[in-house]
Coordinates of C-alpha atoms in Angstrom, one line a residue:
M1 CA -28.7 31.2 72.3
P2 CA -27.6 27.6 73.0
M3 CA -26.7 25.6 70.0
K4 CA -28.4 22.4 71.1
T5 CA -26.7 20.6 68.3
I6 CA -25.3 17.2 67.3
A7 CA -21.7 17.6 66.3
L8 CA -19.3 15.1 64.7
E9 CA -15.6 15.5 65.3
L10 CA -13.4 15.2 62.3
V11 CA -9.6 15.5 62.9
P12 CA -7.6 17.4 60.2
P13 CA -5.8 14.8 58.1
N14 CA -2.1 14.7 57.4
V15 CA -1.2 17.2 54.7
A16 CA 0.5 14.4 52.7
L17 CA -2.9 12.8 52.1
G18 CA -3.9 15.7 49.9
P19 CA -7.2 17.6 49.4
Q20 CA -9.2 14.7 48.0
F21 CA -9.0 12.9 51.3
A22 CA -11.1 15.7 52.9
V23 CA -13.7 15.6 50.2
D24 CA -13.9 11.8 50.5
E25 CA -14.2 12.0 54.3
A26 CA -17.2 14.4 54.0
R27 CA -18.9 12.1 51.5
K28 CA -18.3 9.2 53.9
V29 CA -20.0 11.1 56.7
L30 CA -23.1 11.7 54.6
S31 CA -23.3 8.1 53.3
N32 CA -22.9 6.5 56.7
A33 CA -25.4 8.9 58.3
A34 CA -28.0 8.0 55.6
A35 CA -27.3 4.3 56.1
V36 CA -28.1 4.4 59.8
G37 CA -31.0 6.7 59.6
I38 CA -29.6 10.0 61.0
E39 CA -29.3 11.8 57.7
G40 CA -29.6 15.6 58.1
R41 CA -29.3 15.4 61.9
I42 CA -25.6 16.2 62.3
R43 CA -25.6 20.0 62.3
H44 CA -22.0 20.7 63.0
V45 CA -18.5 19.3 62.3
M46 CA -16.1 19.9 65.2
I47 CA -12.6 20.3 64.0
P48 CA -9.8 20.4 66.6
G49 CA -6.8 22.6 66.0
M50 CA -3.9 20.1 66.2
I51 CA -0.7 20.9 67.9
E52 CA 2.5 18.9 68.6
E53 CA 2.2 17.0 71.8
D54 CA 4.1 14.5 73.9
G55 CA 6.6 12.3 72.1
D56 CA 4.8 9.2 73.5
R57 CA 1.7 9.8 71.4
P58 CA 0.6 6.3 70.1
V59 CA -0.1 7.7 66.6
E60 CA 2.8 9.7 65.2
M61 CA 2.0 13.4 64.8
K62 CA 2.7 14.4 61.2
P63 CA 2.0 17.9 59.7
K64 CA -1.8 18.4 59.7
M65 CA -4.0 20.3 57.4
D66 CA -5.1 23.6 58.9
V67 CA -8.6 23.7 60.4
L68 CA -9.8 26.3 57.9
D69 CA -8.4 24.5 54.9
F70 CA -9.9 21.2 55.9
W71 CA -13.3 22.8 56.5
Q72 CA -13.3 24.7 53.2
L73 CA -12.7 21.5 51.3
M74 CA -15.5 19.6 53.1
K75 CA -18.0 22.4 53.3
P76 CA -19.4 22.1 49.7
E77 CA -20.0 18.4 50.4
L78 CA -22.0 19.0 53.6
P79 CA -25.0 21.3 52.8
G80 CA -26.6 22.7 55.9
M81 CA -23.7 21.9 58.2
H82 CA -21.6 24.5 60.0
G83 CA -18.4 24.3 61.9
L84 CA -17.2 24.2 65.5
C85 CA -13.5 24.1 66.4
T86 CA -10.9 24.4 69.0
Q87 CA -8.4 27.3 68.6
V88 CA -5.0 27.4 70.3
T89 CA -4.6 30.9 71.5
S90 CA -1.2 30.8 73.3
F91 CA 0.9 31.3 70.2
L92 CA -1.0 34.3 68.6
D93 CA -0.9 37.9 69.8
Q94 CA -4.2 39.7 70.3
E95 CA -4.4 41.2 66.8
A96 CA -3.4 38.0 65.0
L97 CA -5.9 36.0 67.0
A98 CA -8.7 38.5 66.3
K99 CA -8.0 38.1 62.5
R100 CA -8.0 34.3 62.9
L101 CA -11.3 34.4 64.7
T102 CA -12.8 36.6 62.0
M103 CA -11.7 34.2 59.3
L104 CA -13.2 31.3 61.2
Q105 CA -16.6 33.1 61.6
E106 CA -16.7 34.1 58.0
A107 CA -16.3 30.4 57.1
D108 CA -19.4 29.5 59.2
F109 CA -17.8 28.4 62.4
D110 CA -20.6 28.9 64.9
G111 CA -18.6 28.1 68.1
I112 CA -14.9 28.4 68.9
A113 CA -13.4 26.7 72.0
F114 CA -10.2 28.5 73.2
V115 CA -7.4 26.1 74.3
G116 CA -3.9 26.6 75.5
V117 CA -0.5 25.0 75.4
P118 CA 0.0 21.2 75.0
R119 CA 0.9 18.9 77.8
T120 CA 4.6 19.4 77.1
M121 CA 4.4 23.0 78.2
S122 CA 3.2 24.7 81.4
D123 CA 0.2 27.1 81.7
G124 CA 1.3 30.6 80.9
E125 CA 3.9 29.6 78.4
G126 CA 3.6 30.8 74.9
C127 CA 3.8 34.4 73.7
G128 CA 0.2 34.8 72.8
V129 CA -3.2 35.2 74.5
A130 CA -4.1 33.0 77.4
P131 CA -7.4 31.1 76.7
T132 CA -9.1 32.5 79.8
D133 CA -8.2 36.1 78.7
A134 CA -9.5 35.3 75.2
L135 CA -12.9 34.5 76.6
S136 CA -13.3 38.1 77.8
I137 CA -11.3 39.9 75.1
Y138 CA -13.4 38.5 72.3
R139 CA -16.7 38.5 74.1
D140 CA -18.2 40.9 71.6
Q141 CA -16.6 39.2 68.5
V142 CA -17.4 35.5 69.2
A143 CA -21.0 34.7 70.4
N144 CA -20.3 31.0 71.3
R145 CA -17.0 30.9 73.3
G146 CA -16.1 27.4 74.5
V147 CA -13.7 25.8 76.8
I148 CA -12.6 22.2 77.4
L149 CA -14.2 20.6 80.5
I150 CA -12.5 17.6 82.1
P151 CA -14.8 16.4 85.0
T152 CA -12.2 14.0 86.4
R153 CA -9.4 16.6 86.7
D154 CA -8.4 17.8 90.1
G155 CA -9.6 21.4 90.8
E156 CA -11.8 21.4 87.7
H157 CA -14.8 23.0 89.6
G158 CA -12.8 26.2 90.3
R159 CA -11.2 26.2 86.9
F160 CA -14.5 25.8 85.1
S161 CA -16.3 28.4 87.3
F162 CA -13.5 30.9 86.6
K163 CA -13.8 30.3 82.8
C164 CA -17.5 30.9 83.0
D165 CA -16.8 34.2 85.0
Q166 CA -14.5 35.2 82.1
G167 CA -17.2 34.7 79.5
A168 CA -17.4 31.0 78.5
T169 CA -20.8 30.1 77.0
Y170 CA -20.2 26.4 76.6
G171 CA -18.0 23.6 77.8
M172 CA -17.0 20.7 75.6
T173 CA -16.2 17.7 77.8
Q174 CA -13.3 15.4 77.3
L175 CA -14.4 12.0 76.0
L176 CA -16.7 10.5 78.6
Y177 CA -16.1 6.9 79.6
S178 CA -17.8 7.1 83.0
D179 CA -20.7 9.1 84.4
A180 CA -18.4 11.4 86.5
I181 CA -19.7 14.4 84.6
V182 CA -23.1 13.9 86.3
G183 CA -21.7 14.3 89.8
F184 CA -19.5 17.2 88.7
L185 CA -22.4 19.2 87.2
E186 CA -24.6 18.4 90.2
E187 CA -22.1 20.0 92.5
F188 CA -21.4 22.8 90.0
A189 CA -25.1 23.6 89.8
K190 CA -25.3 23.8 93.6
T191 CA -22.4 26.3 93.9
T192 CA -22.8 28.7 91.0
E193 CA -25.5 30.4 88.9
H194 CA -23.6 29.7 85.7
R195 CA -25.5 27.4 83.3
P196 CA -23.3 27.2 80.2
E197 CA -24.2 24.8 77.4
I198 CA -22.5 21.4 77.9
L199 CA -21.3 19.5 74.8
L200 CA -21.3 15.9 76.1
S201 CA -18.6 14.0 74.2
F202 CA -18.8 10.3 73.4
G203 CA -16.2 8.4 71.4
F204 CA -16.5 5.0 69.6
I205 CA -13.9 2.5 70.6
P206 CA -12.9 0.1 67.7
K207 CA -11.0 -3.1 68.1
M208 CA -7.9 -1.3 66.9
E209 CA -7.7 0.5 70.3
S210 CA -6.4 -2.8 71.8
K211 CA -3.2 -2.5 69.7
V212 CA -2.8 1.2 69.4
G213 CA -4.1 2.7 72.7
L214 CA -4.9 6.2 71.3
I215 CA -8.0 6.7 73.4
N216 CA -6.4 5.6 76.6
W217 CA -3.6 8.0 75.9
L218 CA -6.0 10.9 75.2
I219 CA -7.8 10.5 78.5
Q220 CA -4.8 9.7 80.6
D221 CA -4.3 11.3 84.0
P222 CA -1.6 9.3 85.9
G223 CA -2.5 8.7 89.5
N224 CA -6.2 9.5 89.1
P225 CA -8.3 6.4 90.1
V226 CA -11.4 7.6 88.3
V227 CA -9.5 7.9 85.0
A228 CA -7.9 4.5 85.7
A229 CA -11.4 3.0 85.9
E230 CA -12.3 4.8 82.6
Q231 CA -9.2 3.4 80.9
E232 CA -10.2 -0.1 82.1
F233 CA -13.7 0.5 80.5
V234 CA -12.1 1.6 77.3
T235 CA -9.8 -1.5 77.3
R236 CA -12.8 -3.8 77.9
L237 CA -14.9 -2.2 75.1
A238 CA -12.1 -2.5 72.6
G239 CA -12.1 -6.3 73.0
E240 CA -15.9 -6.8 73.0
E241 CA -18.0 -7.9 70.0
P242 CA -19.9 -5.1 68.2
A243 CA -23.3 -5.8 69.8
V244 CA -21.9 -5.9 73.3
K245 CA -19.9 -2.8 72.7
R246 CA -23.0 -0.9 71.5
R247 CA -25.0 -2.0 74.5
L248 CA -22.3 -0.9 77.0
M249 CA -21.9 2.5 75.3
L250 CA -25.6 3.0 75.1
D251 CA -25.9 2.2 78.9
L252 CA -23.2 4.8 79.6
Y253 CA -24.9 7.3 77.4
K254 CA -28.3 6.8 79.1
R255 CA -26.7 7.3 82.6
V256 CA -25.0 10.5 81.5
V257 CA -27.9 12.2 79.6
D258 CA -30.5 11.1 82.2
G259 CA -28.3 12.4 85.0
V260 CA -27.3 15.7 83.4
G261 CA -30.7 16.4 81.8
E262 CA -32.4 17.5 85.0
L263 CA -29.8 20.0 86.1
G264 CA -30.8 23.0 84.0
F265 CA -27.8 23.0 81.5
P266 CA -28.5 23.3 77.8
I267 CA -27.1 20.1 76.3
S268 CA -25.5 19.3 72.9
I269 CA -24.0 16.0 71.9
H270 CA -20.5 15.7 70.5
L271 CA -19.6 12.4 68.8
E272 CA -16.1 11.2 67.9
A273 CA -14.5 8.4 66.0
A274 CA -10.9 8.8 67.0
Y275 CA -9.7 6.3 64.4
G276 CA -11.7 7.7 61.6
V277 CA -15.3 7.6 60.2
S278 CA -16.7 4.0 60.1
M279 CA -20.0 2.3 59.8
P280 CA -19.7 0.6 63.3
A281 CA -19.2 4.0 64.8
F282 CA -22.3 5.4 63.1
E283 CA -24.4 2.4 64.1
T284 CA -23.4 3.1 67.7
F285 CA -24.1 6.8 67.4
A286 CA -27.5 6.2 65.8
E287 CA -28.6 4.0 68.8
M288 CA -27.5 6.6 71.2
L289 CA -29.3 9.4 69.4
A290 CA -32.4 7.2 69.2
Y291 CA -32.5 7.2 73.0
W292 CA -32.0 11.0 73.4
A293 CA -31.0 13.8 71.2
P294 CA -31.0 17.6 71.5
D295 CA -32.9 18.0 68.2
A296 CA -35.7 15.8 69.4
N297 CA -36.2 17.5 72.8

């Protein structure tokens, strides 16, 4: 069954911040949601499994809290919410990965997206299970098996179709800063019978992005003109006043959900504040959800 959920991404904090940070973050989510009128509507927290990446990452990668540890600290503060996560498979053998998946499910993770090696490595590196193999190996163990969907990436149609053949039940998009996903899914719907759930991902862009550039780094794809245009959009929004920023994000959101909504894919919404939970982010999210939300359709 499709999840049809609203999920909020919370990145595991640095271990050095201590357990109280996780508790405070959960409480901040609830207070901000209540303040903007979306109390009780966020049904999942999406926690990415963090791994060391390129040395040019704008925010230094320090030791991160484990996904399970972070969730166990937050969970008592978030009644009624369940977890989603990304799980790196490439460094765990089949038995170790099966145990990890069992632990995640016992902790109320409803969906697990299998991901591979970081950009510093090549596909196939790592001594563990390839993400595409994990989709079929754990088909009976994990009901909601996800993959990352990057609609601007060259060859993504074939890549996504193969993942669906292998058993993917949902695709979580990279952060969307254009409506490229609409054309991608229009073409995908014409060429395959697969109709996986699509978690459409939207990220708030604070003024801090102008100095740090984390979001631009996250969506980078050198030489790709569509991504270059998305990066220009991100740069523009970072410098805009809050009201203009909300209007531009809402316009993008409308184009995406209106375009994808008629194609026959179950839709969930995945929201991200890459620089941390904030009231401006939640104000933007509330306006987007007021236009369309999976729990109201």
